[in-house]
Tab-separated table of C-alpha atoms in Angstrom:
chain	number	residue	atom	x	y	z
A	1	UNK	CA	-14.824	-52.972	100.420
A	2	UNK	CA	-14.412	-51.929	96.875
A	3	UNK	CA	-17.204	-52.557	94.638
A	4	UNK	CA	-16.361	-54.647	92.224
A	5	UNK	CA	-17.202	-53.945	88.659
A	6	UNK	CA	-19.522	-55.617	86.836
A	7	UNK	CA	-18.949	-58.925	85.290
A	8	UNK	CA	-17.916	-59.716	81.675
A	9	UNK	CA	-17.600	-62.092	79.377
A	10	UNK	CA	-19.715	-64.657	80.598
A	11	UNK	CA	-20.946	-66.135	77.117
A	12	UNK	CA	-17.180	-66.314	76.629
A	13	UNK	CA	-16.682	-68.957	79.054
A	14	UNK	CA	-19.643	-70.919	78.202
A	15	UNK	CA	-18.939	-71.161	74.667
A	16	UNK	CA	-15.327	-72.017	75.587
A	17	UNK	CA	-16.802	-74.617	78.091
A	18	UNK	CA	-19.320	-75.635	74.837
A	19	UNK	CA	-16.604	-76.119	72.441
A	20	UNK	CA	-14.477	-78.250	75.185
A	21	UNK	CA	-17.847	-80.828	75.080
A	22	UNK	CA	-17.736	-80.549	71.212
A	23	UNK	CA	-13.749	-81.160	71.075
A	24	UNK	CA	-14.246	-84.186	74.063
A	25	UNK	CA	-16.621	-86.194	71.062
A	26	UNK	CA	-15.117	-84.846	68.236
A	27	UNK	CA	-14.435	-88.407	65.941
A	28	UNK	CA	-9.841	-89.190	65.942
A	29	UNK	CA	-8.112	-91.372	64.407
A	30	UNK	CA	-8.515	-94.135	66.311
A	31	UNK	CA	-4.294	-93.880	67.381
A	32	UNK	CA	-4.749	-90.689	68.835
A	33	UNK	CA	-7.948	-91.731	70.365
A	34	UNK	CA	-6.075	-93.471	73.243
A	35	UNK	CA	-4.368	-89.834	74.795
A	36	UNK	CA	-7.213	-87.768	74.045
A	37	UNK	CA	-7.152	-85.256	75.932
A	38	UNK	CA	-9.096	-84.320	78.610
A	39	UNK	CA	-10.326	-80.888	76.766
A	40	UNK	CA	-13.391	-80.181	79.745
A	41	UNK	CA	-11.073	-80.456	83.286
A	42	UNK	CA	-8.172	-78.186	80.965
A	43	UNK	CA	-11.067	-75.937	79.967
A	44	UNK	CA	-12.418	-75.617	83.422
A	45	UNK	CA	-9.427	-75.400	85.293
A	46	UNK	CA	-8.142	-72.257	83.435
A	47	UNK	CA	-11.272	-70.548	83.953
A	48	UNK	CA	-11.376	-71.548	87.501
A	49	UNK	CA	-7.705	-70.153	87.804
A	50	UNK	CA	-8.462	-66.652	86.400
A	51	UNK	CA	-12.457	-66.403	87.598
A	52	UNK	CA	-12.094	-69.019	90.347
A	53	UNK	CA	-15.191	-65.797	91.713
A	54	UNK	CA	-17.261	-66.429	87.691
A	55	UNK	CA	-17.537	-69.815	88.169
A	56	UNK	CA	-17.263	-73.102	89.964
A	57	UNK	CA	-17.764	-76.717	91.385
A	58	UNK	CA	-21.049	-76.610	90.015
A	59	UNK	CA	-20.610	-75.249	86.861
A	60	UNK	CA	-18.231	-78.380	86.630
A	61	UNK	CA	-20.866	-80.767	87.866
A	62	UNK	CA	-23.270	-79.834	85.122
A	63	UNK	CA	-20.915	-79.633	81.915
A	64	UNK	CA	-19.749	-83.747	84.081
A	65	UNK	CA	-23.109	-84.391	83.493
A	66	UNK	CA	-23.617	-83.369	79.746
A	67	UNK	CA	-20.099	-85.004	79.214
A	68	UNK	CA	-21.976	-88.277	80.984
A	69	UNK	CA	-25.026	-88.078	78.434
A	70	UNK	CA	-22.363	-87.588	75.367
A	71	UNK	CA	-20.554	-90.346	76.203
A	72	UNK	CA	-23.779	-93.187	77.359
A	73	UNK	CA	-20.904	-93.709	80.369
A	74	UNK	CA	-22.988	-93.937	84.177
A	75	UNK	CA	-24.968	-90.674	84.941
A	76	UNK	CA	-22.484	-88.876	87.403
A	77	UNK	CA	-19.269	-90.587	86.393
A	78	UNK	CA	-17.568	-87.461	85.221
A	79	UNK	CA	-19.505	-84.585	87.064
A	80	UNK	CA	-17.930	-86.162	90.253
A	81	UNK	CA	-14.516	-86.663	88.063
A	82	UNK	CA	-14.924	-83.311	86.766
A	83	UNK	CA	-15.957	-81.674	90.285
A	84	UNK	CA	-13.531	-83.021	92.291
A	85	UNK	CA	-10.442	-82.001	89.417
A	86	UNK	CA	-12.221	-78.170	90.407
A	87	UNK	CA	-12.210	-78.359	93.882
A	88	UNK	CA	-8.394	-79.718	93.532
A	89	UNK	CA	-7.507	-76.569	91.322
A	90	UNK	CA	-9.766	-74.532	93.414
A	91	UNK	CA	-7.468	-75.405	96.886
A	92	UNK	CA	-4.366	-75.426	95.222
A	93	UNK	CA	-5.100	-71.718	93.355
A	94	UNK	CA	-3.383	-69.741	95.351
A	95	UNK	CA	-0.067	-71.187	94.850
A	96	UNK	CA	-0.591	-72.620	90.857
A	97	UNK	CA	-1.124	-68.428	90.253
A	98	UNK	CA	2.218	-68.205	91.084
A	99	UNK	CA	4.233	-70.875	89.613
A	100	UNK	CA	5.546	-71.165	86.683
A	101	UNK	CA	3.769	-72.840	83.059
A	102	UNK	CA	5.537	-76.326	83.099
A	103	UNK	CA	5.263	-76.001	87.344
A	104	UNK	CA	1.454	-75.645	86.834
A	105	UNK	CA	1.883	-78.419	83.773
A	106	UNK	CA	3.158	-80.489	86.719
A	107	UNK	CA	0.760	-80.234	89.336
A	108	UNK	CA	-2.210	-80.408	86.392
A	109	UNK	CA	-0.708	-83.793	85.288
A	110	UNK	CA	-0.970	-85.277	89.126
A	111	UNK	CA	-4.553	-83.933	89.499
A	112	UNK	CA	-6.005	-84.928	86.363
A	113	UNK	CA	-3.442	-88.574	86.664
A	114	UNK	CA	-6.128	-88.907	90.027
A	115	UNK	CA	-8.861	-88.287	87.642
A	116	UNK	CA	-8.114	-91.153	85.613
A	117	UNK	CA	-7.422	-93.113	88.240
A	118	UNK	CA	-10.981	-92.439	89.776
A	119	UNK	CA	-12.577	-92.761	86.408
A	120	UNK	CA	-10.779	-96.291	86.518
A	121	UNK	CA	-12.317	-97.310	89.233
A	122	UNK	CA	-15.972	-96.600	88.446
A	123	UNK	CA	-15.626	-97.507	85.000
A	124	UNK	CA	-14.417	-101.082	86.847
A	125	UNK	CA	-17.583	-100.707	88.978
A	126	UNK	CA	-19.370	-100.548	86.110
A	127	UNK	CA	-18.243	-104.008	84.735
A	128	UNK	CA	-15.600	-102.062	81.960
A	129	UNK	CA	-12.536	-102.539	83.131
A	130	UNK	CA	-9.057	-101.459	80.098
A	131	UNK	CA	-7.070	-103.824	79.996
A	132	UNK	CA	-3.423	-101.609	80.326
A	133	UNK	CA	-1.830	-99.006	81.938
A	134	UNK	CA	-2.493	-96.825	78.492
A	135	UNK	CA	-5.659	-95.072	80.584
A	136	UNK	CA	-3.485	-92.843	81.578
A	137	UNK	CA	-2.030	-90.941	78.506
A	138	UNK	CA	-4.681	-88.705	78.329
A	139	UNK	CA	-3.668	-87.069	81.329
A	140	UNK	CA	-0.506	-87.108	80.466
A	141	UNK	CA	-1.157	-85.421	77.037
A	142	UNK	CA	-3.923	-82.636	78.577
A	143	UNK	CA	-0.802	-81.848	80.919
A	144	UNK	CA	1.502	-81.225	77.879
A	145	UNK	CA	-1.571	-78.935	76.138
A	146	UNK	CA	-1.288	-76.983	79.150
A	147	UNK	CA	0.832	-74.502	78.093
A	148	UNK	CA	-0.703	-74.442	74.784
A	149	UNK	CA	-4.842	-74.278	76.281
A	150	UNK	CA	-3.292	-71.873	78.965
A	151	UNK	CA	-1.839	-68.958	76.449
A	152	UNK	CA	-5.219	-69.215	73.472
A	153	UNK	CA	-7.453	-69.061	76.126
A	154	UNK	CA	-5.654	-65.847	78.605
A	155	UNK	CA	-5.254	-63.904	74.872
A	156	UNK	CA	-8.980	-64.783	74.131
A	157	UNK	CA	-9.592	-63.449	78.540
A	158	UNK	CA	-7.367	-60.224	77.768
A	159	UNK	CA	-9.282	-59.923	74.147
A	160	UNK	CA	-12.441	-59.670	75.454
A	161	UNK	CA	-12.203	-58.597	79.245
A	162	UNK	CA	-13.048	-61.595	80.849
A	163	UNK	CA	-13.245	-60.344	85.036
B	1	UNK	CA	-16.594	-74.404	99.423
B	2	UNK	CA	-16.396	-77.677	101.055
B	3	UNK	CA	-20.341	-77.835	101.479
B	4	UNK	CA	-21.121	-77.506	98.681
B	5	UNK	CA	-18.308	-80.287	97.302
B	6	UNK	CA	-19.693	-82.930	99.688
B	7	UNK	CA	-23.067	-81.912	97.835
B	8	UNK	CA	-22.328	-82.602	94.442
B	9	UNK	CA	-20.348	-85.377	95.097
B	10	UNK	CA	-23.066	-87.153	97.089
B	11	UNK	CA	-25.246	-85.874	94.549
B	12	UNK	CA	-23.012	-87.849	91.881
B	13	UNK	CA	-22.893	-90.872	93.979
B	14	UNK	CA	-26.706	-91.418	94.639
B	15	UNK	CA	-27.542	-90.570	90.625
B	16	UNK	CA	-24.268	-93.229	89.512
B	17	UNK	CA	-26.363	-95.863	91.880
B	18	UNK	CA	-29.458	-95.193	90.680
B	19	UNK	CA	-28.952	-94.607	86.924
B	20	UNK	CA	-26.643	-98.195	87.887
B	21	UNK	CA	-29.389	-100.320	88.989
B	22	UNK	CA	-32.895	-98.587	87.962
B	23	UNK	CA	-34.227	-97.871	85.199
B	24	UNK	CA	-35.646	-94.146	86.462
B	25	UNK	CA	-32.960	-91.908	84.909
B	26	UNK	CA	-33.737	-93.779	81.412
B	27	UNK	CA	-36.561	-91.350	80.574
B	28	UNK	CA	-34.502	-88.240	81.756
B	29	UNK	CA	-30.981	-89.131	79.771
B	30	UNK	CA	-33.352	-90.096	76.997
B	31	UNK	CA	-34.242	-86.643	76.589
B	32	UNK	CA	-30.721	-85.547	77.604
B	33	UNK	CA	-29.795	-86.956	74.655
B	34	UNK	CA	-32.292	-85.478	72.579
B	35	UNK	CA	-30.586	-81.589	73.849
B	36	UNK	CA	-27.070	-82.908	72.861
B	37	UNK	CA	-27.467	-84.325	69.758
B	38	UNK	CA	-26.364	-81.354	68.086
B	39	UNK	CA	-23.230	-82.028	69.314
B	40	UNK	CA	-22.394	-85.484	67.907
B	41	UNK	CA	-23.930	-84.012	64.532
B	42	UNK	CA	-21.902	-80.876	64.930
B	43	UNK	CA	-18.834	-82.840	65.845
B	44	UNK	CA	-19.177	-85.065	62.338
B	45	UNK	CA	-19.439	-81.945	60.184
B	46	UNK	CA	-15.699	-81.987	59.491
B	47	UNK	CA	-16.161	-85.721	58.266
B	48	UNK	CA	-19.480	-85.118	56.416
B	49	UNK	CA	-17.781	-81.982	54.908
B	50	UNK	CA	-14.757	-83.755	53.449
B	51	UNK	CA	-16.801	-87.178	52.281
B	52	UNK	CA	-19.032	-84.398	50.659
B	53	UNK	CA	-16.170	-82.691	48.888
B	54	UNK	CA	-14.387	-86.079	47.660
B	55	UNK	CA	-17.706	-86.993	46.318
B	56	UNK	CA	-17.761	-83.562	44.662
B	57	UNK	CA	-14.277	-83.659	42.836
B	58	UNK	CA	-13.714	-87.454	42.559
B	59	UNK	CA	-13.031	-87.355	38.481
B	60	UNK	CA	-15.454	-88.747	36.064
B	61	UNK	CA	-12.966	-91.862	35.127
B	62	UNK	CA	-13.300	-92.821	38.512
B	63	UNK	CA	-16.899	-92.751	38.673
B	64	UNK	CA	-16.607	-94.804	35.568
B	65	UNK	CA	-15.116	-97.388	37.213
B	66	UNK	CA	-17.086	-97.418	40.178
B	67	UNK	CA	-20.014	-98.158	38.114
B	68	UNK	CA	-18.539	-100.876	36.380
B	69	UNK	CA	-17.740	-102.216	39.934
B	70	UNK	CA	-21.150	-101.919	41.194
B	71	UNK	CA	-22.426	-103.222	37.895
B	72	UNK	CA	-20.226	-106.223	37.890
B	73	UNK	CA	-21.263	-106.895	41.825
B	74	UNK	CA	-25.338	-106.470	41.130
B	75	UNK	CA	-25.261	-108.958	38.873
B	76	UNK	CA	-23.177	-111.443	40.746
B	77	UNK	CA	-25.572	-110.734	43.557
B	78	UNK	CA	-28.634	-110.860	41.014
B	79	UNK	CA	-27.263	-113.854	40.353
B	80	UNK	CA	-26.778	-115.124	43.599
B	81	UNK	CA	-30.249	-114.381	44.428
B	82	UNK	CA	-31.544	-116.452	41.986
B	83	UNK	CA	-30.213	-119.063	43.436
B	84	UNK	CA	-31.127	-117.879	46.226
B	85	UNK	CA	-35.227	-117.353	45.481
B	86	UNK	CA	-35.032	-121.418	44.723
B	87	UNK	CA	-33.935	-122.036	47.594
B	88	UNK	CA	-36.493	-120.465	50.004
B	89	UNK	CA	-38.895	-121.789	47.851
B	90	UNK	CA	-37.789	-125.327	48.768
B	91	UNK	CA	-37.496	-124.477	52.389
B	92	UNK	CA	-40.877	-122.874	52.630
B	93	UNK	CA	-41.691	-126.212	51.522
B	94	UNK	CA	-39.433	-128.533	53.207
B	95	UNK	CA	-40.875	-126.383	56.487
B	96	UNK	CA	-44.066	-127.369	54.782
B	97	UNK	CA	-43.811	-130.585	55.380
B	98	UNK	CA	-42.613	-130.617	58.435
B	99	UNK	CA	-45.840	-128.719	59.999
B	100	UNK	CA	-43.181	-126.036	61.598
B	101	UNK	CA	-43.656	-122.180	61.561
B	102	UNK	CA	-43.234	-120.564	58.127
B	103	UNK	CA	-40.390	-118.341	58.135
B	104	UNK	CA	-40.752	-114.593	58.722
B	105	UNK	CA	-38.611	-112.301	56.471
B	106	UNK	CA	-37.275	-109.985	58.975
B	107	UNK	CA	-37.697	-106.392	57.861
B	108	UNK	CA	-34.959	-104.329	58.322
B	109	UNK	CA	-34.272	-100.222	58.785
B	110	UNK	CA	-31.035	-98.675	57.254
B	111	UNK	CA	-29.160	-96.621	60.097
B	112	UNK	CA	-25.918	-94.089	59.357
B	113	UNK	CA	-23.207	-94.387	62.503
B	114	UNK	CA	-22.820	-90.672	63.685
B	115	UNK	CA	-20.664	-91.004	66.239
B	116	UNK	CA	-18.112	-93.362	67.846
B	117	UNK	CA	-17.536	-93.616	71.767
B	118	UNK	CA	-14.727	-91.062	72.888
B	119	UNK	CA	-13.583	-93.831	75.235
B	120	UNK	CA	-11.238	-96.497	72.893
B	121	UNK	CA	-12.016	-99.008	76.233
B	122	UNK	CA	-15.521	-99.685	75.217
B	123	UNK	CA	-16.526	-99.954	71.932
B	124	UNK	CA	-20.325	-97.883	71.518
B	125	UNK	CA	-21.281	-96.172	68.241
B	126	UNK	CA	-23.931	-93.952	67.963
B	127	UNK	CA	-25.938	-94.178	64.925
B	128	UNK	CA	-29.591	-91.389	63.111
B	129	UNK	CA	-31.987	-93.442	64.219
B	130	UNK	CA	-34.223	-93.295	67.322
B	131	UNK	CA	-36.799	-94.437	69.343
B	132	UNK	CA	-38.635	-91.929	66.680
B	133	UNK	CA	-37.916	-94.334	64.138
B	134	UNK	CA	-39.278	-97.318	66.328
B	135	UNK	CA	-35.729	-98.537	67.923
B	136	UNK	CA	-36.402	-100.424	70.957
B	137	UNK	CA	-33.543	-101.611	73.712
B	138	UNK	CA	-31.904	-104.787	72.340
B	139	UNK	CA	-32.502	-104.426	68.746
B	140	UNK	CA	-29.990	-106.343	66.805
B	141	UNK	CA	-28.205	-104.699	64.390
B	142	UNK	CA	-26.063	-105.706	61.259
B	143	UNK	CA	-24.099	-104.293	58.601
B	144	UNK	CA	-23.731	-105.820	54.936
B	145	UNK	CA	-21.378	-108.360	55.935
B	146	UNK	CA	-22.915	-109.902	59.735
B	147	UNK	CA	-24.185	-109.058	63.000
B	148	UNK	CA	-22.489	-105.941	64.632
B	149	UNK	CA	-24.262	-105.361	68.003
B	150	UNK	CA	-26.969	-104.915	69.938
B	151	UNK	CA	-29.207	-101.276	71.035
B	152	UNK	CA	-28.466	-100.525	74.629
B	153	UNK	CA	-29.409	-97.077	74.709
B	154	UNK	CA	-32.399	-95.704	73.000
B	155	UNK	CA	-32.382	-91.375	72.191
B	156	UNK	CA	-35.562	-89.673	70.137
B	157	UNK	CA	-33.591	-89.328	67.411
B	158	UNK	CA	-30.310	-91.156	68.099
B	159	UNK	CA	-29.538	-94.501	69.501
B	160	UNK	CA	-26.029	-96.446	71.032
B	161	UNK	CA	-25.048	-99.393	69.832
B	162	UNK	CA	-22.518	-102.002	71.837
B	163	UNK	CA	-20.223	-103.753	69.266
B	164	UNK	CA	-19.779	-107.508	69.805
B	165	UNK	CA	-16.300	-106.637	70.129
B	166	UNK	CA	-16.908	-104.603	73.615
B	167	UNK	CA	-15.794	-107.105	77.050
B	168	UNK	CA	-18.939	-106.685	77.862
B	169	UNK	CA	-21.077	-108.289	75.551
B	170	UNK	CA	-21.283	-111.705	74.592
B	171	UNK	CA	-23.469	-113.163	71.742
B	172	UNK	CA	-24.701	-116.580	71.671
B	173	UNK	CA	-23.366	-118.838	68.187
B	174	UNK	CA	-23.085	-122.196	65.987
B	175	UNK	CA	-20.615	-123.161	63.698
B	176	UNK	CA	-21.997	-122.890	60.443
B	177	UNK	CA	-20.811	-126.716	58.951
B	178	UNK	CA	-21.885	-128.916	61.679
B	179	UNK	CA	-24.517	-126.880	64.383
B	180	UNK	CA	-21.767	-126.906	67.275
B	181	UNK	CA	-22.533	-124.152	70.223
B	182	UNK	CA	-20.505	-121.880	71.720
B	183	UNK	CA	-20.613	-118.355	73.070
B	184	UNK	CA	-18.364	-115.301	71.308
B	185	UNK	CA	-16.685	-112.903	74.167
B	186	UNK	CA	-15.827	-109.431	72.328
B	187	UNK	CA	-12.253	-108.652	74.025
B	188	UNK	CA	-12.297	-105.048	73.847
B	189	UNK	CA	-10.025	-106.161	70.094
B	190	UNK	CA	-11.990	-104.967	67.494
B	191	UNK	CA	-10.389	-107.618	65.124
B	192	UNK	CA	-11.352	-110.127	67.583
B	193	UNK	CA	-13.455	-112.631	70.035
B	194	UNK	CA	-13.673	-115.327	71.751
B	195	UNK	CA	-15.735	-118.845	72.112
B	196	UNK	CA	-15.312	-119.672	75.866
B	197	UNK	CA	-15.941	-123.309	77.303
B	198	UNK	CA	-15.705	-125.131	74.051
B	199	UNK	CA	-14.202	-128.449	74.939
B	200	UNK	CA	-10.365	-128.990	73.992
B	201	UNK	CA	-11.603	-132.315	71.502
B	202	UNK	CA	-14.741	-130.461	69.599
B	203	UNK	CA	-14.903	-130.331	65.819
B	204	UNK	CA	-13.975	-126.607	64.892
B	205	UNK	CA	-11.316	-125.621	62.633
B	206	UNK	CA	-9.489	-122.943	61.112
B	207	UNK	CA	-11.770	-120.692	58.355
B	208	UNK	CA	-15.226	-122.202	60.171
B	209	UNK	CA	-18.002	-119.804	60.280
B	210	UNK	CA	-19.541	-118.897	62.945
B	211	UNK	CA	-23.537	-117.537	62.669
B	212	UNK	CA	-25.830	-116.568	65.449
B	213	UNK	CA	-27.734	-119.277	67.280
B	214	UNK	CA	-30.605	-116.877	68.482
B	215	UNK	CA	-30.494	-119.091	71.555
B	216	UNK	CA	-30.269	-115.988	73.209
B	217	UNK	CA	-33.903	-114.507	72.305
B	218	UNK	CA	-31.945	-111.330	70.993
B	219	UNK	CA	-29.894	-111.401	68.037
B	220	UNK	CA	-31.766	-113.748	64.250
B	221	UNK	CA	-30.265	-117.393	63.964
B	222	UNK	CA	-28.734	-117.292	61.457
B	223	UNK	CA	-26.336	-114.070	61.329
B	224	UNK	CA	-23.457	-114.455	60.532
B	225	UNK	CA	-21.025	-113.503	62.900
B	226	UNK	CA	-17.420	-114.494	63.179
B	227	UNK	CA	-14.975	-116.440	61.464
B	228	UNK	CA	-13.054	-119.052	63.143
B	229	UNK	CA	-8.964	-117.336	62.912
B	230	UNK	CA	-7.020	-119.920	64.925
B	231	UNK	CA	-7.714	-122.902	67.572
B	232	UNK	CA	-4.980	-122.974	70.340
B	233	UNK	CA	-4.720	-126.298	71.885
B	234	UNK	CA	-2.795	-125.774	75.207
B	235	UNK	CA	-3.409	-129.440	77.239
B	236	UNK	CA	-2.538	-126.780	80.454
B	237	UNK	CA	-5.876	-125.651	79.867
B	238	UNK	CA	-8.495	-126.738	80.528
B	239	UNK	CA	-10.535	-125.596	77.585
B	240	UNK	CA	-9.040	-125.393	73.995
B	241	UNK	CA	-8.450	-121.045	73.092
B	242	UNK	CA	-10.767	-120.651	70.292
B	243	UNK	CA	-10.244	-116.727	68.281
B	244	UNK	CA	-12.329	-115.684	66.037
B	245	UNK	CA	-12.426	-112.714	63.168
B	246	UNK	CA	-15.515	-110.794	63.770
B	247	UNK	CA	-17.364	-110.921	59.740
B	248	UNK	CA	-18.640	-107.671	60.119
B	249	UNK	CA	-17.094	-104.750	59.755
B	250	UNK	CA	-16.857	-103.022	63.136
B	251	UNK	CA	-14.334	-100.082	62.552
B	252	UNK	CA	-15.271	-99.144	58.971
B	253	UNK	CA	-19.009	-99.370	58.566
B	254	UNK	CA	-20.910	-96.641	57.816
B	255	UNK	CA	-24.206	-97.680	57.154
B	256	UNK	CA	-26.018	-100.291	58.939
B	257	UNK	CA	-29.099	-102.176	59.166
B	258	UNK	CA	-31.472	-102.451	62.195
B	259	UNK	CA	-33.449	-105.755	62.287
B	260	UNK	CA	-37.045	-105.573	63.704
B	261	UNK	CA	-37.735	-108.792	64.313
B	262	UNK	CA	-40.954	-110.398	65.410
B	263	UNK	CA	-42.160	-108.684	68.966
B	264	UNK	CA	-44.966	-111.480	69.251
B	265	UNK	CA	-45.244	-114.207	72.006
B	266	UNK	CA	-44.266	-117.994	70.785
B	267	UNK	CA	-48.032	-118.964	70.969
B	268	UNK	CA	-48.909	-116.439	68.870
B	269	UNK	CA	-46.746	-116.501	65.912
B	270	UNK	CA	-47.466	-120.708	65.942
B	271	UNK	CA	-51.076	-119.976	66.052
B	272	UNK	CA	-50.809	-116.776	63.200
B	273	UNK	CA	-48.660	-119.190	61.671
B	274	UNK	CA	-51.161	-121.622	61.522
B	275	UNK	CA	-53.905	-119.503	60.671
B	276	UNK	CA	-51.906	-118.611	57.385
B	277	UNK	CA	-51.042	-122.008	56.512
B	278	UNK	CA	-54.697	-122.855	56.247
B	279	UNK	CA	-55.731	-120.265	54.466
B	280	UNK	CA	-52.317	-120.819	51.512
B	281	UNK	CA	-54.240	-124.329	51.754
B	282	UNK	CA	-57.288	-123.054	51.211
B	283	UNK	CA	-55.865	-121.038	48.216
B	284	UNK	CA	-54.081	-123.606	46.277
B	285	UNK	CA	-57.754	-126.618	47.017
B	286	UNK	CA	-59.187	-123.345	45.547
B	287	UNK	CA	-56.542	-123.120	42.590
B	288	UNK	CA	-56.602	-126.814	42.735
B	289	UNK	CA	-60.641	-127.324	41.534
B	290	UNK	CA	-60.587	-124.868	38.650
B	291	UNK	CA	-57.705	-126.963	36.663
B	292	UNK	CA	-59.172	-130.203	37.416
B	293	UNK	CA	-63.096	-129.393	37.134
B	294	UNK	CA	-61.692	-127.863	34.071
B	295	UNK	CA	-59.217	-131.655	33.265
B	296	UNK	CA	-62.815	-133.634	33.792
B	297	UNK	CA	-65.622	-132.299	31.768
């Protein structure tokens, strides 16, 4: 087995994930609030896809927990969802990596949609149910943002040689 | 990977159940909240910077105009206050006549909004006062125009407030005009409350002011809550549909008031007020003594 090069750029991964956490509570105009992208899920998907050996379910779970505290939702709700998103991306990783960007976005649309559905169920259990189908909008917005997120994070990854 | 996923999923579910059913995680949550508070501060930074900038560069004439306006408003409020002083005096006297508990002036604390729940389907806000400032769970929150909601989560330096219009929130109200009681339920629309189970024949009409009735023992009585916007009588429905608009600017207010109502029990309050009454009587008697002795040499 070849000696793996020393891991580098862990701080960048953490920094971008913290940025995602910040973006997920940043104030937005009311009309855009309804389609707030799932920043954490997007950023986690990118890192899991590009450096799967550096972070995994546990990181996703911990950041989900932080999101729960920030949102004031049930502890473990977003943790479970992000964990499942990560697991799905990891499971499809071999195929996703060779897909063109638009196809990746399509697969992610389905994954994020499932995540939002789970979110809806868990919120319904807690007695808080959004009245319309609009809760699917964040999944769509996130999938549309995927090419930009991927492009931006990839250039960062190259610049700082994260491996 | 499968095993880890299973473990984490089970852990999440256990956390959720425990969090929903028991209070075990309240302190953990509050500490985690303390650690994560800088996030809200950072997220709010652009808004603050913008406000600071506009206040820096707002022109002299604008400031003068605002000053004028505020002066006029102060004058108006002072006039009202004068009337209020007389009314309060009268109220106290009437209450004395009725031998009821003295009117307790509630204490308030001014808080500032620092975050809004990112989920558009829940109406909750974050304020910059927490348990270190004496904020407690269930504490009522007002703005300048009316009731806004109640505290549902307390962290050391911040607290989360559930607004009146959240779908999970209800508040006992009464109509200011005739005292008719009802329950105002949040609809998830920031401009609308609905009154539940109001009889079709009930005396309620457009423009009626709804005030808190204090019956739920959570909100102090007599604060404005909403104004009735429409009353729909549908013969197919067992109850009238009554829609109201909250008087508080739920999605606009930046500064809000936390009300500290009396933490004493009802009996203790009665005992205390009786004592206060006695003291007042004694003081009055003592004051009356010299004057009577003065007139009767």
